[in-house]
Short mmCIF file of C-alpha atoms in Angstrom, two decimals:
data_model
loop_
_atom_site.label_atom_id
_atom_site.label_comp_id
_atom_site.label_asym_id
_atom_site.label_seq_id
_atom_site.Cartn_x
_atom_site.Cartn_y
_atom_site.Cartn_z
CA MET A 1 0.00 0.00 0.00
CA SER A 2 1.09 3.57 -0.65
CA MET A 3 1.21 6.04 2.21
CA PRO A 4 -2.16 7.65 1.34
CA HIS A 5 -3.76 4.20 1.12
CA ARG A 6 -2.38 3.22 4.50
CA ALA A 7 -3.62 6.44 6.07
CA VAL A 8 -7.15 6.01 4.69
CA HIS A 9 -7.16 2.34 5.69
CA ARG A 10 -6.44 3.37 9.28
CA LEU A 11 -9.29 5.87 9.17
CA GLU A 12 -11.65 3.20 7.84
CA ASN A 13 -10.86 0.99 10.82
CA ALA A 14 -10.76 3.72 13.49
CA GLU A 15 -13.80 2.59 15.48
CA ALA A 16 -13.20 5.36 18.02
CA LEU A 17 -14.65 7.75 15.42
CA ASP A 18 -18.01 6.00 15.80
CA LYS A 19 -18.51 7.69 19.17
CA VAL A 20 -18.84 11.00 17.33
CA ALA A 21 -20.22 9.74 14.01
CA GLU A 22 -23.23 7.84 15.33
CA PRO A 23 -24.88 10.61 17.39
CA LEU A 24 -24.03 13.23 14.77
CA SER A 25 -25.55 11.07 12.05
CA SER A 26 -28.76 10.77 14.08
CA VAL A 27 -28.97 14.55 14.42
CA VAL A 28 -28.47 15.04 10.67
CA GLN A 29 -31.07 12.39 9.82
CA ARG A 30 -33.67 14.19 11.93
CA ALA A 31 -32.78 17.54 10.39
CA VAL A 32 -33.17 16.36 6.78
CA ARG A 33 -36.29 14.26 7.37
CA PRO A 34 -38.78 16.72 5.76
CA ARG A 35 -39.39 15.59 2.20
CA LEU A 36 -38.61 18.94 0.58
CA VAL A 37 -35.27 19.21 2.41
CA ARG A 38 -34.33 15.60 1.72
CA ASP A 39 -35.12 15.73 -1.99
CA LEU A 40 -33.37 19.08 -2.47
CA LEU A 41 -30.13 18.12 -0.72
CA SER A 42 -30.06 14.67 -2.36
CA GLY A 43 -30.44 15.97 -5.91
CA THR A 44 -33.56 13.86 -6.42
CA LYS A 45 -34.88 16.09 -9.23
CA LEU A 46 -31.39 16.67 -10.62
CA GLY A 47 -30.84 13.09 -11.74
CA HIS A 48 -27.66 12.56 -9.73
CA PRO A 49 -26.41 13.63 -6.27
CA LEU A 50 -26.23 17.39 -5.67
CA HIS A 51 -23.06 17.38 -3.56
CA PRO A 52 -20.48 16.79 -6.34
CA VAL A 53 -21.93 19.68 -8.37
CA LEU A 54 -21.52 22.09 -5.49
CA THR A 55 -18.02 20.95 -4.55
CA ASP A 56 -16.77 22.09 -7.96
CA VAL A 57 -17.81 25.66 -7.20
CA ALA A 58 -16.03 25.91 -3.84
CA ILE A 59 -12.92 24.01 -4.99
CA GLY A 60 -12.72 26.04 -8.19
CA ALA A 61 -13.07 29.41 -6.45
CA TRP A 62 -10.55 28.63 -3.72
CA SER A 63 -8.05 27.09 -6.14
CA MET A 64 -8.18 30.18 -8.34
CA ALA A 65 -7.69 32.37 -5.27
CA GLY A 66 -4.49 30.44 -4.62
CA LEU A 67 -3.37 30.99 -8.20
CA VAL A 68 -4.01 34.73 -7.86
CA ASP A 69 -2.02 34.77 -4.61
CA VAL A 70 0.95 33.12 -6.35
CA ALA A 71 0.88 34.93 -9.70
CA GLY A 72 -0.77 38.25 -8.89
CA GLY A 73 0.64 41.32 -7.22
CA PRO A 74 -0.86 43.59 -4.55
CA GLU A 75 -3.37 44.92 -7.07
CA ALA A 76 -4.79 41.39 -7.43
CA GLU A 77 -5.69 41.14 -3.74
CA PRO A 78 -9.34 42.20 -4.30
CA VAL A 79 -9.69 39.41 -6.87
CA ALA A 80 -8.38 36.84 -4.40
CA ASP A 81 -10.79 38.16 -1.77
CA LEU A 82 -13.72 37.93 -4.21
CA LEU A 83 -12.85 34.33 -5.13
CA THR A 84 -12.44 33.45 -1.48
CA ALA A 85 -15.82 34.92 -0.60
CA ALA A 86 -17.46 33.05 -3.49
CA GLY A 87 -15.95 29.81 -2.21
CA VAL A 88 -17.15 30.49 1.34
CA ALA A 89 -20.68 31.17 0.09
CA ALA A 90 -20.68 27.98 -1.99
CA ALA A 91 -19.22 25.90 0.84
CA VAL A 92 -22.32 26.26 3.02
CA PRO A 93 -24.83 24.46 0.72
CA THR A 94 -22.03 22.08 -0.25
CA ALA A 95 -21.58 21.09 3.38
CA LEU A 96 -25.32 20.69 3.91
CA SER A 97 -25.69 18.38 0.92
CA GLY A 98 -22.60 16.46 2.00
CA PHE A 99 -23.92 15.90 5.51
CA ASN A 100 -27.21 14.72 4.01
CA ASP A 101 -25.38 12.08 1.95
CA TRP A 102 -23.03 11.14 4.78
CA ALA A 103 -25.88 10.45 7.21
CA ASP A 104 -26.87 7.41 5.11
CA THR A 105 -23.45 5.77 5.35
CA LEU A 106 -22.20 3.19 7.83
CA GLY A 107 -18.91 1.71 9.00
CA ALA A 108 -15.78 2.63 7.06
CA GLU A 109 -17.55 5.14 4.81
CA ARG A 110 -19.05 6.93 7.79
CA ARG A 111 -15.67 7.20 9.53
CA VAL A 112 -13.82 8.53 6.50
CA GLY A 113 -16.73 10.86 5.77
CA LEU A 114 -16.57 12.28 9.27
CA VAL A 115 -12.90 13.17 8.87
CA HIS A 116 -13.61 14.51 5.38
CA ALA A 117 -16.28 16.81 6.85
CA GLY A 118 -14.04 17.88 9.72
CA ILE A 119 -11.18 18.90 7.42
CA ASN A 120 -13.61 20.71 5.13
CA THR A 121 -14.89 22.65 8.12
CA ALA A 122 -11.34 23.64 9.00
CA ALA A 123 -10.73 24.77 5.41
CA LEU A 124 -13.91 26.84 5.47
CA ALA A 125 -12.89 28.46 8.75
CA LEU A 126 -9.44 29.34 7.39
CA TYR A 127 -10.81 30.90 4.22
CA ALA A 128 -13.50 32.81 6.10
CA ALA A 129 -10.91 34.13 8.55
CA SER A 130 -8.75 35.34 5.67
CA LEU A 131 -11.45 37.79 4.61
CA GLY A 132 -11.04 39.96 7.69
CA VAL A 133 -7.24 40.37 7.96
CA ARG A 134 -4.40 42.15 6.18
CA SER A 135 -2.86 40.91 2.95
CA GLY A 136 0.07 38.93 4.37
CA LYS A 137 -1.97 37.04 6.94
CA ALA A 138 -4.80 36.58 4.45
CA LYS A 139 -2.49 34.78 2.02
CA ALA A 140 -1.13 32.55 4.77
CA LEU A 141 -4.63 31.60 5.86
CA ARG A 142 -5.67 30.93 2.27
CA PHE A 143 -2.67 28.68 1.64
CA ALA A 144 -3.44 26.76 4.83
CA GLY A 145 -7.04 26.45 3.68
CA LEU A 146 -5.90 25.24 0.26
CA ALA A 147 -3.78 22.51 1.88
CA ALA A 148 -6.70 21.38 4.04
CA MET A 149 -9.01 21.41 1.04
CA GLY A 150 -6.57 19.21 -0.89
CA VAL A 151 -6.52 16.57 1.84
CA SER A 152 -10.29 16.66 2.12
CA ALA A 153 -10.70 16.38 -1.65
CA TYR A 154 -8.55 13.24 -1.60
CA LEU A 155 -10.82 11.69 1.01
CA GLY A 156 -13.88 12.71 -0.99
CA GLY A 157 -12.44 11.03 -4.06
CA HIS A 158 -11.78 7.89 -2.03
CA LEU A 159 -15.38 7.80 -0.81
CA THR A 160 -16.78 8.19 -4.31
CA PHE A 161 -14.42 6.25 -6.54
CA THR A 162 -13.04 3.62 -4.17
CA ARG A 163 -15.93 3.04 -1.78
CA GLY A 164 -18.69 3.88 -4.29
CA VAL A 165 -20.70 6.12 -1.96
CA ASN A 166 -23.80 7.45 -3.74
CA VAL A 167 -22.96 5.71 -7.00
CA ASN A 168 -26.02 4.34 -8.82
CA ARG A 169 -26.14 0.69 -7.71
CA THR A 170 -27.87 -0.43 -10.92
CA ALA A 171 -25.55 1.39 -13.33
CA TRP A 172 -23.90 -1.79 -14.63
CA GLN A 173 -26.92 -4.05 -14.62
CA GLN A 174 -27.75 -5.51 -18.00
CA GLY A 175 -31.31 -6.74 -18.21
CA PRO A 176 -32.53 -9.30 -20.77
CA GLU A 177 -33.38 -7.82 -24.17
CA GLU A 178 -35.46 -10.84 -25.12
CA TRP A 179 -38.51 -12.11 -23.26
CA THR A 180 -37.10 -14.17 -20.39
CA PRO A 181 -39.09 -16.43 -18.03
CA VAL A 182 -38.46 -15.57 -14.39
CA LEU A 183 -41.30 -17.07 -12.34
CA ALA A 184 -44.38 -19.26 -12.61
CA ALA A 185 -47.50 -17.10 -12.82
CA SER A 186 -49.11 -19.21 -10.11
CA GLU A 187 -46.41 -18.11 -7.67
CA LEU A 188 -47.47 -14.46 -7.78
CA ALA A 189 -51.05 -13.72 -6.75
CA GLU A 190 -52.79 -10.38 -7.22
CA GLY A 191 -51.59 -7.81 -4.69
CA GLU A 192 -48.36 -9.72 -4.00
CA HIS A 193 -44.77 -8.87 -4.83
CA ARG A 194 -41.73 -11.07 -5.23
CA THR A 195 -38.17 -10.86 -6.48
CA ALA A 196 -36.86 -13.08 -9.24
CA ASP A 197 -33.70 -13.52 -11.28
CA ALA A 198 -33.64 -12.32 -14.90
CA ASP A 199 -30.33 -13.33 -16.46
CA GLY A 200 -28.44 -12.39 -13.31
CA VAL A 201 -30.41 -9.21 -12.57
CA ARG A 202 -32.73 -9.18 -9.55
CA VAL A 203 -36.17 -7.92 -10.56
CA LEU A 204 -39.05 -6.89 -8.30
CA LEU A 205 -42.41 -8.15 -9.59
CA TYR A 206 -45.78 -6.83 -8.45
CA ARG A 207 -49.13 -8.02 -9.77
CA THR A 208 -52.45 -6.22 -9.83
CA SER A 209 -55.74 -7.26 -11.39
CA THR A 210 -54.84 -5.46 -14.60
CA LYS A 211 -51.05 -5.31 -14.87
CA LEU A 212 -47.70 -6.86 -14.04
CA HIS A 213 -45.02 -4.45 -12.84
CA ALA A 214 -41.29 -5.16 -13.02
CA ILE A 215 -38.45 -2.90 -11.84
CA ALA A 216 -34.92 -3.54 -10.61
CA ALA A 217 -34.97 -4.97 -7.10
CA THR A 218 -31.75 -3.24 -6.02
CA CYS A 219 -32.28 0.35 -4.86
CA THR A 220 -30.26 2.75 -6.99
CA HIS A 221 -29.37 4.81 -3.91
CA LEU A 222 -27.28 2.51 -1.73
CA GLY A 223 -28.33 -0.94 -2.87
CA GLY A 224 -31.23 -1.56 -0.50
CA PRO A 225 -33.46 -4.62 -1.11
CA LEU A 226 -36.72 -3.31 -2.56
CA GLY A 227 -38.19 -6.78 -2.22
CA GLU A 228 -38.22 -6.19 1.54
CA GLY A 229 -39.83 -2.77 1.15
CA THR A 230 -43.43 -1.68 1.51
CA ILE A 231 -45.81 -1.24 -1.43
CA GLU A 232 -48.55 1.35 -1.31
CA ASP A 233 -50.36 3.52 -3.86
CA GLY A 234 -48.48 2.01 -6.77
CA CYS A 235 -45.05 2.71 -5.25
CA VAL A 236 -42.40 0.74 -3.39
CA THR A 237 -40.40 2.25 -0.53
CA CYS A 238 -36.88 1.06 0.19
CA PRO A 239 -36.52 -0.30 3.76
CA TRP A 240 -33.06 1.22 4.20
CA HIS A 241 -33.38 4.97 3.61
CA GLY A 242 -36.96 5.50 2.47
CA SER A 243 -36.46 6.17 -1.23
CA THR A 244 -39.82 5.67 -2.97
CA PHE A 245 -40.22 4.58 -6.59
CA ARG A 246 -43.20 4.17 -8.90
CA LEU A 247 -43.76 0.54 -9.82
CA ASP A 248 -45.19 1.55 -13.18
CA ASP A 249 -41.98 3.06 -14.55
CA GLY A 250 -39.35 3.16 -11.78
CA GLY A 251 -39.58 6.94 -11.42
CA ILE A 252 -38.73 8.60 -8.11
CA GLU A 253 -41.49 9.80 -5.83
CA ARG A 254 -39.22 10.57 -2.86
CA GLY A 255 -35.47 10.71 -2.24
CA PRO A 256 -32.76 10.32 -1.20
CA ALA A 257 -32.40 8.36 -4.45
CA SER A 258 -31.49 10.53 -7.42
CA ALA A 259 -31.47 7.84 -10.14
CA PRO A 260 -34.74 6.11 -11.11
CA GLN A 261 -35.07 2.34 -10.98
CA PRO A 262 -34.57 0.49 -14.27
CA SER A 263 -37.99 -0.77 -15.34
CA TYR A 264 -38.95 -3.74 -17.51
CA GLU A 265 -41.83 -4.94 -19.61
CA ALA A 266 -43.61 -7.95 -18.09
CA ARG A 267 -46.15 -10.43 -19.39
CA ILE A 268 -47.58 -13.90 -18.73
CA GLN A 269 -46.82 -16.45 -21.41
CA ASN A 270 -47.59 -20.17 -21.16
CA GLY A 271 -48.11 -19.93 -17.42
CA ARG A 272 -44.77 -18.15 -16.84
CA ILE A 273 -44.00 -14.52 -16.03
CA GLU A 274 -41.56 -13.11 -18.57
CA VAL A 275 -39.66 -9.81 -18.53
CA ARG A 276 -37.48 -7.85 -20.91
CA VAL A 277 -35.88 -4.44 -21.34
CA PRO A 278 -38.29 -2.21 -23.28
CA PRO A 279 -37.05 -2.06 -26.87
CA PRO A 280 -36.02 1.45 -28.02
CA GLY A 281 -38.91 3.35 -29.53
CA THR A 282 -41.66 1.17 -28.09
CA GLN A 283 -44.64 2.71 -26.35
CA SER A 284 -43.38 1.44 -23.00
CA ASP A 285 -39.92 2.83 -23.61
CA MET A 286 -41.26 6.25 -24.66
CA ALA A 287 -43.55 6.34 -21.64
CA ASN A 288 -40.57 5.78 -19.36
CA GLU A 289 -38.63 8.56 -21.04
CA GLY A 290 -41.50 11.00 -20.68
CA ALA A 291 -42.13 10.09 -17.05
CA HIS A 292 -38.53 10.54 -15.96
CA ARG A 293 -37.72 13.73 -17.89
CA MET A 294 -34.11 13.57 -16.78
CA GLY A 295 -32.40 11.74 -19.59
CA ARG A 296 -32.83 8.44 -17.86
CA HIS A 297 -32.59 5.26 -19.90
CA LEU A 298 -31.87 1.68 -18.94
CA THR A 299 -28.14 1.23 -18.68
CA ARG A 300 -26.70 -1.35 -20.98
CA THR A 301 -23.01 -1.08 -20.30
CA PRO A 302 -21.28 -4.43 -19.77
CA ALA A 303 -21.21 -5.75 -16.23
CA GLU A 304 -17.88 -5.67 -14.49
#
């Protein structure tokens, strides 16, 4: 392992951090419970998590302030101050959305996320303090803030790209393009739901008196088992974090999920329930596109 890997590995296993992380996570969960707050901070209507979008603003502004400090003269000080202030303003909603996402994590991800948030808070404090002092001290505070931000950004990258926090858990699922039998029709009565395997993809089936519904059984948010969720008013709610999806097309009714569930066509043929990915251009496929209105389409990239 490289030195950064070793350091992060120690953080992942630092159970002492749980003494702070667990009660803080409970406080955050209560604070973001209102639906409007939860959906906004999760990026539910955006189509992907909100936090990464906002981090670009703060990181960009503060990085450019550092460049101005290095390359600019005394006359560039107002520019550095303006960039710093823009980063401070952007850091507040960035932190709120980050805490919202972090509150859903457990174990190693929660511990690393706690340190990530702590270092970000220190960076914010350093940059904010630089706005009220003379030029020399302001530059020193900004450089210290830039160093803290760099460490925090590394941890954020680890959470996203190594641990997969808030990555769509169905992104690499490849559903069957041909009608595929998954279950005997007699095994699914009206008003019941069940999960079945469709060429290696877990599918949630729900039957009414007039229609068969089929969507991916793995919650796009953090992989929760929708088969263990509750079904009401044509929607299924994930038992882990409460994301709610329409059974008709997989669209999101409530976050924290920001990616809809892949949905499938379903039918009964020769006493068996069959499913398939809606062919491009079919009525079912076009209905899904219109319902989601966020560029969503079933992912067909090869599985890893």
